mmCIF file of C-alpha atoms in Angstrom:
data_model
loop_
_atom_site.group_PDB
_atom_site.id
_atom_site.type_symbol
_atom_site.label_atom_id
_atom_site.label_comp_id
_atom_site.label_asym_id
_atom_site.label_seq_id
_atom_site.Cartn_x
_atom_site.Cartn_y
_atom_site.Cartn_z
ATOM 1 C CA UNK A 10 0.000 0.000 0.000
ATOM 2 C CA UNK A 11 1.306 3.397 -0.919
ATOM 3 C CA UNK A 12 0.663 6.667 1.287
ATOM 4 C CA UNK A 13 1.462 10.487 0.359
ATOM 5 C CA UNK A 14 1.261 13.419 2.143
ATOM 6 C CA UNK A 15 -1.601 14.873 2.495
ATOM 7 C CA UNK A 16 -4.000 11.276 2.469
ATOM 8 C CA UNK A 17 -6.502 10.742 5.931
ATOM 9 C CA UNK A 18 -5.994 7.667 7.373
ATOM 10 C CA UNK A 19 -7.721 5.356 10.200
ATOM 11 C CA UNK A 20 -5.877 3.380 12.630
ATOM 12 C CA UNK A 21 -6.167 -0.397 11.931
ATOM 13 C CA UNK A 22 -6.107 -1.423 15.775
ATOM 14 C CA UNK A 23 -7.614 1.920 17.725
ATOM 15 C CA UNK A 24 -10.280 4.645 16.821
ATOM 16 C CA UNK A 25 -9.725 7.714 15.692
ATOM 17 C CA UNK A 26 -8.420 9.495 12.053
ATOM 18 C CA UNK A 27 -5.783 11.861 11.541
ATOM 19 C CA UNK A 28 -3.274 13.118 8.081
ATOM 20 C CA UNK A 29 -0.252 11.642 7.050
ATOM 21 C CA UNK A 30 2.383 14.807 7.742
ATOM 22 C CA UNK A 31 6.097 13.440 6.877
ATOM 23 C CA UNK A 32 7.408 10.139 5.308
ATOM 24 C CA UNK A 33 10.002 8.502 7.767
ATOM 25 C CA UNK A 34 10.719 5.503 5.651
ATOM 26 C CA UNK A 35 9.478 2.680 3.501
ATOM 27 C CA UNK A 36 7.760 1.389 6.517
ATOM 28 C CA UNK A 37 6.333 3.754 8.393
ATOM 29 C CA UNK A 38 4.965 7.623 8.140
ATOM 30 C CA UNK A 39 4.313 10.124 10.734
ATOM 31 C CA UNK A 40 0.058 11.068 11.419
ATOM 32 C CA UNK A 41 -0.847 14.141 12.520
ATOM 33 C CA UNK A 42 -3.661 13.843 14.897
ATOM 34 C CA UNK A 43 -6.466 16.432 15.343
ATOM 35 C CA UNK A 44 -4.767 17.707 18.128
ATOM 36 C CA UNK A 45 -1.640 18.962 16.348
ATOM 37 C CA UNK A 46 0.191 16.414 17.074
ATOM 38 C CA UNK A 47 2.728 14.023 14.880
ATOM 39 C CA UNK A 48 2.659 10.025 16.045
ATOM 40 C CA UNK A 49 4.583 7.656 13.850
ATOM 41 C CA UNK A 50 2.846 4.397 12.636
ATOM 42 C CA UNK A 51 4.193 1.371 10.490
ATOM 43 C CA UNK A 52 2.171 1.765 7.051
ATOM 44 C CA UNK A 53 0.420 -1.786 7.681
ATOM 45 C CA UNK A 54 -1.704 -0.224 10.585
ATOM 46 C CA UNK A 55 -3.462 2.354 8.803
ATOM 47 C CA UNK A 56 -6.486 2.184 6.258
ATOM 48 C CA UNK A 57 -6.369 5.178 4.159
ATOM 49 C CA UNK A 58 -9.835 7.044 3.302
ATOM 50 C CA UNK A 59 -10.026 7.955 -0.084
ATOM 51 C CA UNK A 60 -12.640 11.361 -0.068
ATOM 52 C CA UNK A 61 -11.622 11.764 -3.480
ATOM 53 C CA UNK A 62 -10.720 10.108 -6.673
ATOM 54 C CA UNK A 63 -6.710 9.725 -6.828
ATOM 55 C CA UNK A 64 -5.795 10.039 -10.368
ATOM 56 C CA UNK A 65 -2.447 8.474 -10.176
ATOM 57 C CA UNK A 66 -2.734 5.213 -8.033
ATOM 58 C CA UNK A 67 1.178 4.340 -8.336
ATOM 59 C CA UNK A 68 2.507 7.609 -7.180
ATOM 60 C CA UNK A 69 5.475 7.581 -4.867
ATOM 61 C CA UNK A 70 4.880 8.118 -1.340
ATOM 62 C CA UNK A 71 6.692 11.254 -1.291
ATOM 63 C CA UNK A 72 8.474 13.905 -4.163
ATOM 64 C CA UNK A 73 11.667 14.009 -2.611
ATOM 65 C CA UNK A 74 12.784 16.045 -5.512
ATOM 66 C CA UNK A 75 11.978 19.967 -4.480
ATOM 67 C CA UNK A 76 11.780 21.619 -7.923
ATOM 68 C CA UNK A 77 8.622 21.531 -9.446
ATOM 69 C CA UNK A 78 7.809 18.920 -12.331
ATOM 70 C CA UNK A 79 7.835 20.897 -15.700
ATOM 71 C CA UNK A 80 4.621 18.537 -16.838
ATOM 72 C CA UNK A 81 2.683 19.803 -13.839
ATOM 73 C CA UNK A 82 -0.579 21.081 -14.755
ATOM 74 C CA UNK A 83 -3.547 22.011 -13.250
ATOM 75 C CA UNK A 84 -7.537 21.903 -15.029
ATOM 76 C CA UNK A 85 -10.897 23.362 -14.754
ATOM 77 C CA UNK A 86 -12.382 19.868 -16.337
ATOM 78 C CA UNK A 87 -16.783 19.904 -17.290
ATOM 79 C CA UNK A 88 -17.530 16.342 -18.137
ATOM 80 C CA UNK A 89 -21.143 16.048 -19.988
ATOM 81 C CA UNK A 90 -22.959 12.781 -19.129
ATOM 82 C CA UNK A 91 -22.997 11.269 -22.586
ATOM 83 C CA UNK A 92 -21.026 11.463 -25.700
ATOM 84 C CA UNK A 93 -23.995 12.874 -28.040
ATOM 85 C CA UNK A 94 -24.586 16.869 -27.694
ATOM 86 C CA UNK A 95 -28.621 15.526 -28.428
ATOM 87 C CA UNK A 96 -28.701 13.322 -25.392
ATOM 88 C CA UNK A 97 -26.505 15.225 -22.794
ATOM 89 C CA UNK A 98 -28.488 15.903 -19.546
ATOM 90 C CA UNK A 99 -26.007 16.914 -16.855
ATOM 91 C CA UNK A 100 -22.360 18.594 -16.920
ATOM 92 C CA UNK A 101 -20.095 17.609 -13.867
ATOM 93 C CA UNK A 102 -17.436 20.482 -13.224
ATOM 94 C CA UNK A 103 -14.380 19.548 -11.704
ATOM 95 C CA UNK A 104 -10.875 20.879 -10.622
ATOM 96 C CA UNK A 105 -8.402 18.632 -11.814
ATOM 97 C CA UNK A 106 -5.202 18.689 -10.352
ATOM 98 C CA UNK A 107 -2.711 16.895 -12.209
ATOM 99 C CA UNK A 108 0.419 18.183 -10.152
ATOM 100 C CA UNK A 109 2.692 17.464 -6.679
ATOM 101 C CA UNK A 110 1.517 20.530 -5.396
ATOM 102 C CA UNK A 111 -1.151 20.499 -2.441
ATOM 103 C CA UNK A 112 -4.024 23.190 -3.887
ATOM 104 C CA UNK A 113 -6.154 25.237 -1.196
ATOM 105 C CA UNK A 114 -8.833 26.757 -4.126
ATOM 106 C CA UNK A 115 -12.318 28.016 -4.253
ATOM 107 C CA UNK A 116 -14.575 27.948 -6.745
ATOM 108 C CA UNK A 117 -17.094 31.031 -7.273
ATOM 109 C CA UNK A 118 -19.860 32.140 -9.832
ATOM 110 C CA UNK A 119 -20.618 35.465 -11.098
ATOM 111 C CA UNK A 120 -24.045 36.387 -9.856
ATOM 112 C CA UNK A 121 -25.100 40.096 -11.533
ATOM 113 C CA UNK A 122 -22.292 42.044 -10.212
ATOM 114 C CA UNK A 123 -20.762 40.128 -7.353
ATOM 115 C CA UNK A 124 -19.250 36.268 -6.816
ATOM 116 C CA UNK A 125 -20.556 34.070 -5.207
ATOM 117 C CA UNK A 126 -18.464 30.791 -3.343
ATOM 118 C CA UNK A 127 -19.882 27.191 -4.508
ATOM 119 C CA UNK A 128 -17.249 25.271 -3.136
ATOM 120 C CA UNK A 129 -13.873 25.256 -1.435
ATOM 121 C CA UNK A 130 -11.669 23.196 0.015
ATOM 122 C CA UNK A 131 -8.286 21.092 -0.567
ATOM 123 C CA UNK A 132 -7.465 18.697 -2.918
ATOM 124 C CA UNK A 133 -4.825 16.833 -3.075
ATOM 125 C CA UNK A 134 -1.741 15.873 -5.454
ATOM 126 C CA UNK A 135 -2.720 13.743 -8.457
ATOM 127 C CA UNK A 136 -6.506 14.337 -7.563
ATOM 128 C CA UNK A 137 -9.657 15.908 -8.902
ATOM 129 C CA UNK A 138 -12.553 16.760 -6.714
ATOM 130 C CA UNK A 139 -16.159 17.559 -8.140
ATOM 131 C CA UNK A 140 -16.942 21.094 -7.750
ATOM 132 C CA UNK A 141 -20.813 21.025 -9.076
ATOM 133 C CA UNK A 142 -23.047 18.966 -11.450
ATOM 134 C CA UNK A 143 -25.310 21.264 -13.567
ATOM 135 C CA UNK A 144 -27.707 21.489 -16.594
ATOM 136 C CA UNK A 145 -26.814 23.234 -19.510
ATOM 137 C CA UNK A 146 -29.402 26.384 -17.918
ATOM 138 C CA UNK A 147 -26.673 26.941 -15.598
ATOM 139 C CA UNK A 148 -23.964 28.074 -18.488
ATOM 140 C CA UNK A 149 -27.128 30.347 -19.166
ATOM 141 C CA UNK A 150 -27.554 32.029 -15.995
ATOM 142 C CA UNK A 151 -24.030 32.437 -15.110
ATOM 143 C CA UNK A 152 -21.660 33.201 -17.302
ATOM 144 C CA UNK A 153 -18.071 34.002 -15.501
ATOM 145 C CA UNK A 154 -16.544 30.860 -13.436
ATOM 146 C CA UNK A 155 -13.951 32.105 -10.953
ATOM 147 C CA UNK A 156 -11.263 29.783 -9.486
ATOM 148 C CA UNK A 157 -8.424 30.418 -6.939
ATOM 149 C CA UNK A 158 -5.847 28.312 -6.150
ATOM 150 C CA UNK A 159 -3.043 28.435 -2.908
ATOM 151 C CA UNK A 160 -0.297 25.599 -3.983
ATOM 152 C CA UNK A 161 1.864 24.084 -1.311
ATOM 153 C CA UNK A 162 3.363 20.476 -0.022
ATOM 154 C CA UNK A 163 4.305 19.354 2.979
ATOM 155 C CA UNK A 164 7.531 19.117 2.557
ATOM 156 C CA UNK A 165 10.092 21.198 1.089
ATOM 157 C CA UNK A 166 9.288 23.031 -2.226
ATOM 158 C CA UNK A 167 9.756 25.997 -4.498
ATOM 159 C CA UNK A 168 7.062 28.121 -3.935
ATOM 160 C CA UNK A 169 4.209 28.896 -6.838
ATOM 161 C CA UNK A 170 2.401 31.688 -7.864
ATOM 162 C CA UNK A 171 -1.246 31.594 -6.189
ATOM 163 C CA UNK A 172 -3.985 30.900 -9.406
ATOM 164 C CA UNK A 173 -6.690 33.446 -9.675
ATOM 165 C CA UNK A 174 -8.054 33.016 -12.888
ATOM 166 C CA UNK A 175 -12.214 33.884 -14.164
ATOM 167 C CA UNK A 176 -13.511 31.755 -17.060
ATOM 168 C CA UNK A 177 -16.171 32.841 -19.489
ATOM 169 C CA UNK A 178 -18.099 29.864 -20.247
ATOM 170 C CA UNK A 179 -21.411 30.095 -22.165
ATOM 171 C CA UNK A 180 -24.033 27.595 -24.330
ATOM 172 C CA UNK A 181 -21.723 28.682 -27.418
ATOM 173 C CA UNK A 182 -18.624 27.820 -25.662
ATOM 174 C CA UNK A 183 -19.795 24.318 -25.299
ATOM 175 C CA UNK A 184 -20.455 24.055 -28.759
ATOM 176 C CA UNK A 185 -17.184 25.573 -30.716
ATOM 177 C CA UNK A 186 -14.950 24.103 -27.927
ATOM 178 C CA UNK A 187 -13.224 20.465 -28.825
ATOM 179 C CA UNK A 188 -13.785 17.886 -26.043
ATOM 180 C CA UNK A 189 -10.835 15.990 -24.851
ATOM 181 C CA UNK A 190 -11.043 12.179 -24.159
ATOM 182 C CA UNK A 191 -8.529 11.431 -21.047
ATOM 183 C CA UNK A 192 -8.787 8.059 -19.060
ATOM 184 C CA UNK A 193 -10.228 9.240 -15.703
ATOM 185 C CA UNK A 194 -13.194 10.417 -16.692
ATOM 186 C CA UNK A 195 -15.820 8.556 -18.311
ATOM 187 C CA UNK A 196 -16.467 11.039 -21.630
ATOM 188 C CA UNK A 197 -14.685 13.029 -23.690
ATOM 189 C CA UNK A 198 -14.841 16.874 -21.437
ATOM 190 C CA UNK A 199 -13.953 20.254 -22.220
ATOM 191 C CA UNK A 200 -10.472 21.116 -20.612
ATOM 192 C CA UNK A 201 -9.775 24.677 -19.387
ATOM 193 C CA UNK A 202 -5.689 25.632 -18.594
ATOM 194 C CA UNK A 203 -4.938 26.883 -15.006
ATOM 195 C CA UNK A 204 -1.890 26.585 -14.578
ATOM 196 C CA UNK A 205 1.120 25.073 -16.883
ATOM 197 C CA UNK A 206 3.908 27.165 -15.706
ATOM 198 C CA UNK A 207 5.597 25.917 -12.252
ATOM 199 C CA UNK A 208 9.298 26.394 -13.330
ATOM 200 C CA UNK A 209 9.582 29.995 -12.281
ATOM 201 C CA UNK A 210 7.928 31.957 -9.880
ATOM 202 C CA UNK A 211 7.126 35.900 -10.060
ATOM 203 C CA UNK A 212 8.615 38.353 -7.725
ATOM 204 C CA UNK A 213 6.658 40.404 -5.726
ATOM 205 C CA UNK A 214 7.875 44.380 -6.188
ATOM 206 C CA UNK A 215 8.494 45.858 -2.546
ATOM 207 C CA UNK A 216 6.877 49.324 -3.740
ATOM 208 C CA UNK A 217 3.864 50.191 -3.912
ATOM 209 C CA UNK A 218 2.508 52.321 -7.046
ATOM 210 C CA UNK A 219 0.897 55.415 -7.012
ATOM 211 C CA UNK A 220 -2.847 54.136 -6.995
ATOM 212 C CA UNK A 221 -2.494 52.076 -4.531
ATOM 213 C CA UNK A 222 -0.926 54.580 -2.122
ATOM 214 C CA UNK A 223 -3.377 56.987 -3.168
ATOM 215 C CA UNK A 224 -6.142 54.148 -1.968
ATOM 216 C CA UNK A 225 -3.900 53.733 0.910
ATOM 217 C CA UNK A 226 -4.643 57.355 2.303
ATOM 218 C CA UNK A 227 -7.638 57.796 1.127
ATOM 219 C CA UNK A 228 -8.844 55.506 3.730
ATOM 220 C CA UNK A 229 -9.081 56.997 7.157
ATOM 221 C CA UNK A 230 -7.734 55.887 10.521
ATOM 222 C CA UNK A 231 -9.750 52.696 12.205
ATOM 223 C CA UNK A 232 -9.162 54.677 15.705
ATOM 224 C CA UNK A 233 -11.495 53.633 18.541
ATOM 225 C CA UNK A 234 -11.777 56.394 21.287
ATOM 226 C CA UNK A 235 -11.611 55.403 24.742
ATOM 227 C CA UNK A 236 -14.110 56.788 27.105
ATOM 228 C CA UNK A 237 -13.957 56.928 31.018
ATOM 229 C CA UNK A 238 -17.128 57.048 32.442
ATOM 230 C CA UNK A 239 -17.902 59.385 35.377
ATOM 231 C CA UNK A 240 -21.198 57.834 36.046
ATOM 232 C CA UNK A 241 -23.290 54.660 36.188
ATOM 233 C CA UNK A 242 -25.168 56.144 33.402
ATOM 234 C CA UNK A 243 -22.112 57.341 31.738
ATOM 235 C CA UNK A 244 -20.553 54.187 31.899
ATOM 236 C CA UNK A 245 -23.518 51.780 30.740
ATOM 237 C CA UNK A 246 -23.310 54.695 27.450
ATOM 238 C CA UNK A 247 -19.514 53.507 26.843
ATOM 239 C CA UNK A 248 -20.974 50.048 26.690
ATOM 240 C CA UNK A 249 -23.038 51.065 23.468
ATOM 241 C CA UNK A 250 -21.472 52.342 20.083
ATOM 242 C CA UNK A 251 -23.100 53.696 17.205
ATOM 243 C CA UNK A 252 -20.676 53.299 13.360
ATOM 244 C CA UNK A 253 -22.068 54.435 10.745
ATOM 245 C CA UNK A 254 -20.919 52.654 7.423
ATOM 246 C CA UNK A 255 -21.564 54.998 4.669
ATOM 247 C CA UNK A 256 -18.628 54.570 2.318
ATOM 248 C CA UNK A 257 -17.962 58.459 2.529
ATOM 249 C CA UNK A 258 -17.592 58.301 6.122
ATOM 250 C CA UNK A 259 -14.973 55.878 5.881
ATOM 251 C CA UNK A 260 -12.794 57.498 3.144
ATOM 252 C CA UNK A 261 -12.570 60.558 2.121
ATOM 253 C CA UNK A 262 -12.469 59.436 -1.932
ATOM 254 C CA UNK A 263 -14.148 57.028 -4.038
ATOM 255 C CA UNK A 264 -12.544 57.878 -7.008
ATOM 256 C CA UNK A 265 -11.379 54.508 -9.149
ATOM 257 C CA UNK A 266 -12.853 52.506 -6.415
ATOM 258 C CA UNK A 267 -15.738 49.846 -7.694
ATOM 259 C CA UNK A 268 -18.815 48.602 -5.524
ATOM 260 C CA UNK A 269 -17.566 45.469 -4.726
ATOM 261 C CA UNK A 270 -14.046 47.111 -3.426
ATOM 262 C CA UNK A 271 -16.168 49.631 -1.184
ATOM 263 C CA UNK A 272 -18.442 47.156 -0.095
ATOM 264 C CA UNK A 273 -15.077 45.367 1.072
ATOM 265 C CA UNK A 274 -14.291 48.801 3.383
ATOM 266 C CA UNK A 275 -17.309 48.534 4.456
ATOM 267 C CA UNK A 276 -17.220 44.819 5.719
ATOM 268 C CA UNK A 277 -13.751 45.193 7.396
ATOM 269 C CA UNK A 278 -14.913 48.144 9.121
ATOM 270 C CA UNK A 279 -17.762 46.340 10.361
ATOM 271 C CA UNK A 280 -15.441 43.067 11.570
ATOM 272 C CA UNK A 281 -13.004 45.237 13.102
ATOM 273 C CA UNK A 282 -15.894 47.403 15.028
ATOM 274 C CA UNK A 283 -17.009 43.564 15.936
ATOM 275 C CA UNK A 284 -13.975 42.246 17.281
ATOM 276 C CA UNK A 285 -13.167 45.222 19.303
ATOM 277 C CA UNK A 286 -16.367 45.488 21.131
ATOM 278 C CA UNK A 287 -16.278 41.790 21.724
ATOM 279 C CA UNK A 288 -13.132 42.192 23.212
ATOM 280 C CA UNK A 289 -14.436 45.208 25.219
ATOM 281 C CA UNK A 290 -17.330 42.876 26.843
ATOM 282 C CA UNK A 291 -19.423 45.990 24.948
ATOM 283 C CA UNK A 292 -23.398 45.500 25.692
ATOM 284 C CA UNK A 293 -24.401 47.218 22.039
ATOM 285 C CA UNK A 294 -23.787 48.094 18.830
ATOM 286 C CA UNK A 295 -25.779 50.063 15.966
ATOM 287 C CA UNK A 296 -24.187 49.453 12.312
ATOM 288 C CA UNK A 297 -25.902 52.131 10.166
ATOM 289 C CA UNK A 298 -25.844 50.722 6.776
ATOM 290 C CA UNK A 299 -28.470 52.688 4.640
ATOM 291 C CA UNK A 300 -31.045 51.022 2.586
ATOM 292 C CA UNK A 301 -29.323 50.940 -1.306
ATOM 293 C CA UNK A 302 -29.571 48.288 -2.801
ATOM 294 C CA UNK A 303 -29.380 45.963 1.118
ATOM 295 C CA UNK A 304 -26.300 43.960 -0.009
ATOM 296 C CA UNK A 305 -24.343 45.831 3.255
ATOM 297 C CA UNK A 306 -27.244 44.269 5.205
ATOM 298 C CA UNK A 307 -27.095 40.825 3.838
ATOM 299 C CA UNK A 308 -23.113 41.010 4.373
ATOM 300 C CA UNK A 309 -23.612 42.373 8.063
ATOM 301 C CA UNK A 310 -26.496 39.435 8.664
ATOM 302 C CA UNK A 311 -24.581 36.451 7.397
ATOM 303 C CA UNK A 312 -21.119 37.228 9.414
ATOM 304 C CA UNK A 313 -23.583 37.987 12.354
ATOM 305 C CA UNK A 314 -25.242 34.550 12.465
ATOM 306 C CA UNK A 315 -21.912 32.292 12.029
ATOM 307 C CA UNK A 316 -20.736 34.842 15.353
ATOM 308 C CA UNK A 317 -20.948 33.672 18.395
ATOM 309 C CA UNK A 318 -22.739 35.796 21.778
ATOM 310 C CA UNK A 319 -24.400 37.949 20.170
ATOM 311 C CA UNK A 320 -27.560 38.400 19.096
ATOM 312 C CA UNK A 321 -28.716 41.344 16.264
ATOM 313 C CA UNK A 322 -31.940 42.788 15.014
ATOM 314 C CA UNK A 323 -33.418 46.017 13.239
ATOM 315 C CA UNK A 324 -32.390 49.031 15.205
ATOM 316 C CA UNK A 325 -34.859 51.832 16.535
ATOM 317 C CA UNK A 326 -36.849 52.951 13.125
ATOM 318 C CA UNK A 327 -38.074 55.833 15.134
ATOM 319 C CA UNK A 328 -33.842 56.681 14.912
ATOM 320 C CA UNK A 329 -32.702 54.888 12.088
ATOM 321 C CA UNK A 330 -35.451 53.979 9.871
ATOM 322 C CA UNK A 331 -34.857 50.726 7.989
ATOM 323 C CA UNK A 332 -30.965 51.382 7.221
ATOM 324 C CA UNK A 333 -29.498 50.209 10.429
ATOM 325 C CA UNK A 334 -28.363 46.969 13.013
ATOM 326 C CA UNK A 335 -28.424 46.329 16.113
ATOM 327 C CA UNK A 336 -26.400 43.917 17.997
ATOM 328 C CA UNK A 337 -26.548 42.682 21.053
ATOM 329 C CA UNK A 338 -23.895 41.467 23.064
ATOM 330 C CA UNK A 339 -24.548 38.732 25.218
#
């Protein structure tokens, strides 16, 4: 039986799981348990579970070799469920990674002017792992297919350039695009190019040019302001905050700036105003947010409900009308 780096693995005589970390021989590999730490076991007394498809069963445990290979390669694969355009019901999308390289990625869709996430995860070296299976309606509705990819290994290697790449995909696409046939998957597919290079890397320039340092200072101070309180009532008032999110209250120039990259301020202001009064033990918070178009909201609600002790709701509309948050601290 052959391990890698990277594969989950059970324990033949105890329960429990964990990931094989570092290869200390033929014989025997070190797990990483969910607490952090490494235990070494002989390879006979673990059962590997296989969450996705390994593409090449006869790999060597480990790439000892730290330079990237030069036939390294990594796919955005959709596999239609029969050869015959006429006849084709569903398209399975994939990310196929046909390299040593451990990927981190998500995969987003374009939905009017923002992306959304589908799926993320990791995948593994030699592996593909099924993003989403569609109709052909779905090339319809959304047209832009984002993918990002973090590459690393467990072991020493040259570091890679991350992958951020957006595909346009649309009915016509399918149609003047060749399919491929290729072994691991059942029909011919339509192959889309990641990544080929993984020979050279690209340097990262230690200055920073003039728009960003313009964005830089346009973007004011996050300064809290400590109060001491003089009073019971005074003090229960430093317990509350009001912030109010308007994008021109948080920089003093929009200029070059699109929604989605204000809507960004916006959110980190937010998390940061968050964190802090968490820290605080603050009892309150209003997040005035407007009404627009209520994406701000949205953002504000789903971050609120994955955060724990606290609880939020429409503020005052006597105050605030229908453009602002409360949260309560618990």
């Amino acid at each position: 039986m052959k391990l890698r780096i990277g594969d989950k693995v059970s324990f033949l005589n105890e329960v429990g799981e964990g990931v094989v970390s570092r290869i200390k021989d033929k014989d025997t590999v070190f797990v990483e348990m969910p607490d952090g730490f490494e235990i070494p076991f002989l390879i006979k007394q673990l059962v590997p579970i296989h969450t996705e498809l390994i593409l090449d069963k006869d790999a060597e445990n480990i790439e000892l070799n730290p330079e990237a290979h030069l036939t390294d390669a990594i796919y955005f694969v959709i596999e239609p469920d029969h050869d015959f355009a006429s006849l084709i019901s569903d398209y399975k999308l994939y990310l196929f990674n046909a390299s040593s390289f451990n990927i981190a990625y998500s995969y987003s869709i374009k939905d009017e002017e923002y992306f959304q996430t589908v799926k993320h995860g990791e995948v593994g070296p030699y592996q593909k792992v099924l993003l989403r299976q569609v109709k052909l309606q779905f090339f319809k509705d959304y047209f832009y297919h984002k993918i990002e990819c973090l590459l690393f290994k467990n072991t020493f290697f040259k570091a890679q350039t991350p992958v951020t790449e957006v595909i346009h995909i649309t009915q016509k696409t399918l149609m003047d695009t060749k399919t491929i046939k290729h072994d691991e998957f059942k029909y011919p597919v339509y192959g889309f190019l990641l990544k080929g290079e993984f020979a050279s890397t690209n340097k990262v320039e230690p200055e920073l040019n003039l728009i960003d340092m313009a964005k830089l200072k346009a973007i004011k101070e996050f300064r809290s302001k400590e109060k001491v309180s003089k009073s019971s009532r005074e003090y229960l008032k430093s317990l509350e905050k009001e912030v109010d999110l308007h994008i021109e209250e948080l920089i003093e120039n929009t200029n070059g700036l699109s929604n989605f990259e204000m809507l960004n301020i916006q959110l980190e202001r937010f998390e940061k105003e968050l964190d802090e009064a968490l820290e605080k033990n603050m009892k309150k918070l209003i997040f005035i947010h407007g009404v627009g178009n209520g994406r701000l909201r949205q953002e504000i609600a789903s971050v609120l409900k994955k955060t724990k002790g606290v609880s939020f709701q429409d503020a005052s509309y006597k105050e605030y009308g229908y453009g602002a948050t409360q949260v309560n601290i618990l």
